[in-house]
Amino acid sequence: MTAHHLRALHRGLTPGDPLVLPGPWDAASARVLADAGFPALATPSAGVAASLGYEDGATPAAEMIAAVARIARAVPVPVSADIEAGYGLEPRELVERLLTAGAVGCNLEDTVDGVLVDARWQADRLAEVRAAAGDELFVNARVDTYVTGVPEGVDQEAETVRRALLYVAAGADGVYPIMAPPEVLPRLSAAVPAPLNALARPDGPGPRRLGELGAARVTFGPGLQRRAMAALGGFADGLRTA
């Protein structure tokens, strides 16, 4: 599978029918999700970190990319990789590692060590990634304004749109304003000329409703991995009393 296939899945969508990309954390979960009929998968860095025994954000680059490679090898569908802020790798090396791993897309966030980076600096970095990747990666630019917050006096929604527009102009294929409240999605979707990725949370709207609100793409972060671990915990508790 190629980035061309992944891009094609983002086209021709209708409101209420977004591209739903569940997040596998290892090869076995990836096979389950692909066998269920999902046309593409998007790895969650936090879920992969948990499967490898790391805290979110603490996975070494080599281990994260090796995990992505195992997932990509295990399934016949496109795989996009959450690579956090890029692990300090130069854009060309980052792209080479992702393509070697078999990923055809990536999330790249604009937070480093818990701090929102300068938007123009991030746009320049995205432009370098785009130049290194050509058309071989679907670059999903994560906008963290609703995670880290914005400086006092700055309008959060306006800053989200400003960053998203800079990132799209730099070559991002899509934008991901993670944790954006559902009620702002219609305005973000109308303001940004690229597929909008929304995060589905257990306490929030489901994929269909998020699509109606303007999301072209829905992902779940580490939600599936955490639910699977909770189910395993319940099963384990039952074993002790069986």
Tab-separated table of C-alpha atoms in Angstrom:
chain	number	residue	atom	x	y	z
A	1	MET	CA	0.000	0.000	0.000
A	2	THR	CA	1.123	3.561	-0.741
A	3	ALA	CA	0.392	7.096	0.369
A	4	HIS	CA	-1.671	7.384	-2.814
A	5	HIS	CA	-4.076	4.779	-1.415
A	6	LEU	CA	-4.282	6.595	1.903
A	7	ARG	CA	-4.948	9.957	0.240
A	8	ALA	CA	-7.661	8.407	-1.909
A	9	LEU	CA	-9.481	7.222	1.224
A	10	HIS	CA	-9.791	10.863	2.343
A	11	ARG	CA	-11.606	11.890	-0.850
A	12	GLY	CA	-15.276	11.722	-1.738
A	13	LEU	CA	-16.471	11.466	1.855
A	14	THR	CA	-19.962	12.559	2.838
A	15	PRO	CA	-20.987	14.218	6.115
A	16	GLY	CA	-21.571	11.553	8.711
A	17	ASP	CA	-19.339	9.043	6.925
A	18	PRO	CA	-15.739	9.943	7.853
A	19	LEU	CA	-12.681	7.780	7.342
A	20	VAL	CA	-12.393	5.785	10.572
A	21	LEU	CA	-8.840	4.759	11.438
A	22	PRO	CA	-8.560	2.566	14.552
A	23	GLY	CA	-5.223	2.449	16.338
A	24	PRO	CA	-3.319	-0.833	16.655
A	25	TRP	CA	-0.547	-1.054	19.230
A	26	ASP	CA	1.123	-4.225	17.940
A	27	ALA	CA	1.007	-6.657	15.030
A	28	ALA	CA	-1.688	-8.852	16.570
A	29	SER	CA	-4.108	-5.976	17.178
A	30	ALA	CA	-3.363	-4.661	13.683
A	31	ARG	CA	-4.402	-7.984	12.149
A	32	VAL	CA	-7.636	-8.003	14.138
A	33	LEU	CA	-8.532	-4.506	12.947
A	34	ALA	CA	-7.600	-5.172	9.329
A	35	ASP	CA	-9.571	-8.417	9.354
A	36	ALA	CA	-12.567	-6.438	10.655
A	37	GLY	CA	-12.550	-4.539	7.375
A	38	PHE	CA	-11.000	-1.174	8.227
A	39	PRO	CA	-9.323	0.207	5.085
A	40	ALA	CA	-6.370	1.807	6.911
A	41	LEU	CA	-4.887	2.003	10.402
A	42	ALA	CA	-3.259	4.760	12.465
A	43	THR	CA	-0.888	3.782	15.254
A	44	PRO	CA	-1.188	5.694	18.563
A	45	SER	CA	2.138	6.613	20.152
A	46	ALA	CA	0.711	6.270	23.670
A	47	GLY	CA	-0.741	2.830	22.935
A	48	VAL	CA	2.475	1.600	21.370
A	49	ALA	CA	4.460	3.037	24.287
A	50	ALA	CA	2.295	1.127	26.768
A	51	SER	CA	2.762	-2.114	24.832
A	52	LEU	CA	6.533	-1.619	24.966
A	53	GLY	CA	6.609	-0.761	28.665
A	54	TYR	CA	7.179	2.998	28.352
A	55	GLU	CA	5.307	6.033	29.562
A	56	ASP	CA	3.667	8.121	26.861
A	57	GLY	CA	6.330	10.276	25.245
A	58	ALA	CA	9.262	8.222	26.552
A	59	THR	CA	9.625	5.626	23.782
A	60	PRO	CA	13.014	5.772	22.015
A	61	ALA	CA	12.719	6.534	18.313
A	62	ALA	CA	14.246	3.215	17.254
A	63	GLU	CA	11.752	1.199	19.306
A	64	MET	CA	8.751	3.202	18.131
A	65	ILE	CA	9.693	2.895	14.481
A	66	ALA	CA	10.470	-0.820	14.883
A	67	ALA	CA	6.982	-1.295	16.344
A	68	VAL	CA	5.477	0.573	13.391
A	69	ALA	CA	7.415	-1.691	11.030
A	70	ARG	CA	6.012	-4.833	12.682
A	71	ILE	CA	2.491	-3.441	12.377
A	72	ALA	CA	2.935	-2.408	8.738
A	73	ARG	CA	4.330	-5.839	7.825
A	74	ALA	CA	1.405	-7.586	9.480
A	75	VAL	CA	-1.435	-6.047	7.455
A	76	PRO	CA	-2.371	-5.449	3.803
A	77	VAL	CA	-3.773	-1.944	4.425
A	78	PRO	CA	-2.088	1.492	4.673
A	79	VAL	CA	-0.571	2.335	8.039
A	80	SER	CA	-0.059	5.857	9.362
A	81	ALA	CA	2.330	6.283	12.285
A	82	ASP	CA	2.047	8.644	15.224
A	83	ILE	CA	5.625	9.832	15.646
A	84	GLU	CA	4.966	12.534	18.266
A	85	ALA	CA	7.231	15.514	17.516
A	86	GLY	CA	9.704	13.476	15.456
A	87	TYR	CA	12.100	12.421	18.217
A	88	GLY	CA	14.575	15.163	17.366
A	89	LEU	CA	15.427	13.528	14.038
A	90	GLU	CA	16.212	15.651	11.033
A	91	PRO	CA	13.375	15.603	8.493
A	92	ARG	CA	15.210	13.550	5.885
A	93	GLU	CA	16.256	10.884	8.377
A	94	LEU	CA	12.770	10.810	9.876
A	95	VAL	CA	11.184	10.302	6.468
A	96	GLU	CA	13.696	7.615	5.495
A	97	ARG	CA	13.023	5.678	8.697
A	98	LEU	CA	9.270	5.868	8.255
A	99	LEU	CA	9.341	4.737	4.646
A	100	THR	CA	11.746	1.907	5.459
A	101	ALA	CA	9.327	0.822	8.203
A	102	GLY	CA	6.510	0.649	5.667
A	103	ALA	CA	4.469	3.591	6.945
A	104	VAL	CA	2.658	5.651	4.308
A	105	GLY	CA	1.493	8.418	6.640
A	106	CYS	CA	2.433	10.107	9.882
A	107	ASN	CA	1.179	12.423	12.597
A	108	LEU	CA	3.640	15.156	13.525
A	109	GLU	CA	2.692	17.304	16.517
A	110	ASP	CA	3.629	20.894	17.325
A	111	THR	CA	4.463	20.291	20.986
A	112	VAL	CA	7.985	19.501	22.178
A	113	ASP	CA	8.526	18.512	25.806
A	114	GLY	CA	5.054	19.744	26.668
A	115	VAL	CA	5.571	23.181	25.118
A	116	LEU	CA	3.763	24.486	22.038
A	117	VAL	CA	6.440	25.410	19.505
A	118	ASP	CA	6.467	28.487	17.301
A	119	ALA	CA	3.997	27.920	14.481
A	120	ARG	CA	6.262	29.224	11.725
A	121	TRP	CA	9.123	27.042	12.949
A	122	GLN	CA	6.794	24.044	12.820
A	123	ALA	CA	5.601	25.027	9.350
A	124	ASP	CA	9.200	25.158	8.155
A	125	ARG	CA	9.814	21.700	9.619
A	126	LEU	CA	6.709	20.342	7.921
A	127	ALA	CA	7.882	21.833	4.630
A	128	GLU	CA	11.197	19.988	5.033
A	129	VAL	CA	9.359	16.751	5.759
A	130	ARG	CA	7.191	17.305	2.682
A	131	ALA	CA	10.247	17.986	0.532
A	132	ALA	CA	12.001	14.865	1.795
A	133	ALA	CA	8.925	12.649	1.411
A	134	GLY	CA	7.584	13.940	-1.875
A	135	ASP	CA	4.218	12.221	-2.313
A	136	GLU	CA	5.255	9.107	-0.382
A	137	LEU	CA	3.782	10.150	2.987
A	138	PHE	CA	0.381	11.491	4.001
A	139	VAL	CA	1.466	14.133	6.517
A	140	ASN	CA	-1.130	14.806	9.214
A	141	ALA	CA	-0.156	17.952	11.122
A	142	ARG	CA	-1.286	17.789	14.734
A	143	VAL	CA	-2.276	21.107	16.297
A	144	ASP	CA	-1.944	20.995	20.081
A	145	THR	CA	-3.613	24.251	21.052
A	146	TYR	CA	-6.370	22.391	22.899
A	147	VAL	CA	-3.861	20.158	24.706
A	148	THR	CA	-1.239	22.632	25.890
A	149	GLY	CA	-3.422	25.734	25.784
A	150	VAL	CA	-2.445	29.099	24.331
A	151	PRO	CA	-0.952	32.223	25.928
A	152	GLU	CA	-3.268	34.480	27.891
A	153	GLY	CA	-5.116	36.866	25.632
A	154	VAL	CA	-4.834	34.618	22.555
A	155	ASP	CA	-8.058	33.280	21.084
A	156	GLN	CA	-7.730	29.501	21.133
A	157	GLU	CA	-9.857	28.821	18.073
A	158	ALA	CA	-8.245	31.567	16.015
A	159	GLU	CA	-4.786	30.309	16.938
A	160	THR	CA	-5.793	26.784	15.955
A	161	VAL	CA	-6.920	28.017	12.546
A	162	ARG	CA	-3.772	30.144	12.114
A	163	ARG	CA	-1.533	27.187	12.798
A	164	ALA	CA	-3.564	24.823	10.640
A	165	LEU	CA	-3.416	27.199	7.673
A	166	LEU	CA	0.353	27.596	8.040
A	167	TYR	CA	0.792	23.840	8.155
A	168	VAL	CA	-1.376	23.214	5.112
A	169	ALA	CA	0.508	25.911	3.209
A	170	ALA	CA	3.734	24.123	4.171
A	171	GLY	CA	2.492	20.924	2.560
A	172	ALA	CA	0.537	19.050	5.232
A	173	ASP	CA	-2.115	16.765	3.746
A	174	GLY	CA	-4.390	17.004	6.785
A	175	VAL	CA	-4.666	18.681	10.175
A	176	TYR	CA	-5.431	17.200	13.567
A	177	PRO	CA	-6.607	19.691	16.235
A	178	ILE	CA	-6.505	17.034	18.920
A	179	MET	CA	-8.947	17.486	21.825
A	180	ALA	CA	-10.799	20.293	20.023
A	181	PRO	CA	-14.334	20.514	21.475
A	182	PRO	CA	-16.964	19.035	19.150
A	183	GLU	CA	-18.787	22.353	18.872
A	184	VAL	CA	-15.810	24.057	17.179
A	185	LEU	CA	-15.298	21.351	14.547
A	186	PRO	CA	-17.741	22.855	12.001
A	187	ARG	CA	-15.904	26.194	12.108
A	188	LEU	CA	-12.464	24.576	11.928
A	189	SER	CA	-13.539	22.423	9.003
A	190	ALA	CA	-14.930	25.444	7.154
A	191	ALA	CA	-11.771	27.486	7.759
A	192	VAL	CA	-9.120	24.923	6.836
A	193	PRO	CA	-8.829	23.561	3.267
A	194	ALA	CA	-7.628	20.088	4.238
A	195	PRO	CA	-9.115	16.943	5.795
A	196	LEU	CA	-9.821	17.502	9.484
A	197	ASN	CA	-8.912	14.708	11.914
A	198	ALA	CA	-11.001	14.467	15.101
A	199	LEU	CA	-10.299	12.370	18.179
A	200	ALA	CA	-13.122	10.080	19.278
A	201	ARG	CA	-13.234	9.785	23.067
A	202	PRO	CA	-15.309	7.433	25.233
A	203	ASP	CA	-17.238	10.354	26.728
A	204	GLY	CA	-17.769	12.204	23.447
A	205	PRO	CA	-19.569	11.898	20.106
A	206	GLY	CA	-18.995	8.787	18.022
A	207	PRO	CA	-17.394	8.745	14.570
A	208	ARG	CA	-20.631	9.334	12.657
A	209	ARG	CA	-21.494	12.431	14.675
A	210	LEU	CA	-17.938	13.736	14.426
A	211	GLY	CA	-18.252	13.359	10.671
A	212	GLU	CA	-21.484	15.340	10.700
A	213	LEU	CA	-19.641	18.073	12.618
A	214	GLY	CA	-16.945	18.341	9.948
A	215	ALA	CA	-14.369	15.625	10.625
A	216	ALA	CA	-13.154	13.859	7.512
A	217	ARG	CA	-11.079	11.446	9.546
A	218	VAL	CA	-11.584	9.972	13.016
A	219	THR	CA	-8.928	8.359	15.183
A	220	PHE	CA	-8.965	7.056	18.736
A	221	GLY	CA	-5.544	7.708	20.235
A	222	PRO	CA	-4.705	4.973	22.763
A	223	GLY	CA	-8.403	4.401	23.498
A	224	LEU	CA	-8.638	0.936	21.933
A	225	GLN	CA	-5.491	-0.296	23.659
A	226	ARG	CA	-6.786	0.913	27.019
A	227	ARG	CA	-10.158	-0.749	26.495
A	228	ALA	CA	-8.442	-3.985	25.530
A	229	MET	CA	-6.320	-3.862	28.681
A	230	ALA	CA	-9.415	-3.184	30.791
A	231	ALA	CA	-11.122	-6.199	29.226
A	232	LEU	CA	-8.061	-8.322	29.939
A	233	GLY	CA	-8.081	-7.084	33.521
A	234	GLY	CA	-11.684	-8.172	33.928
A	235	PHE	CA	-10.894	-11.574	32.451
A	236	ALA	CA	-7.890	-11.926	34.767
A	237	ASP	CA	-10.021	-11.109	37.790
A	238	GLY	CA	-12.430	-13.854	36.732
A	239	LEU	CA	-9.607	-16.373	36.482
A	240	ARG	CA	-8.698	-15.849	40.126
A	241	THR	CA	-12.173	-16.903	41.226
A	242	ALA	CA	-12.859	-19.574	38.594
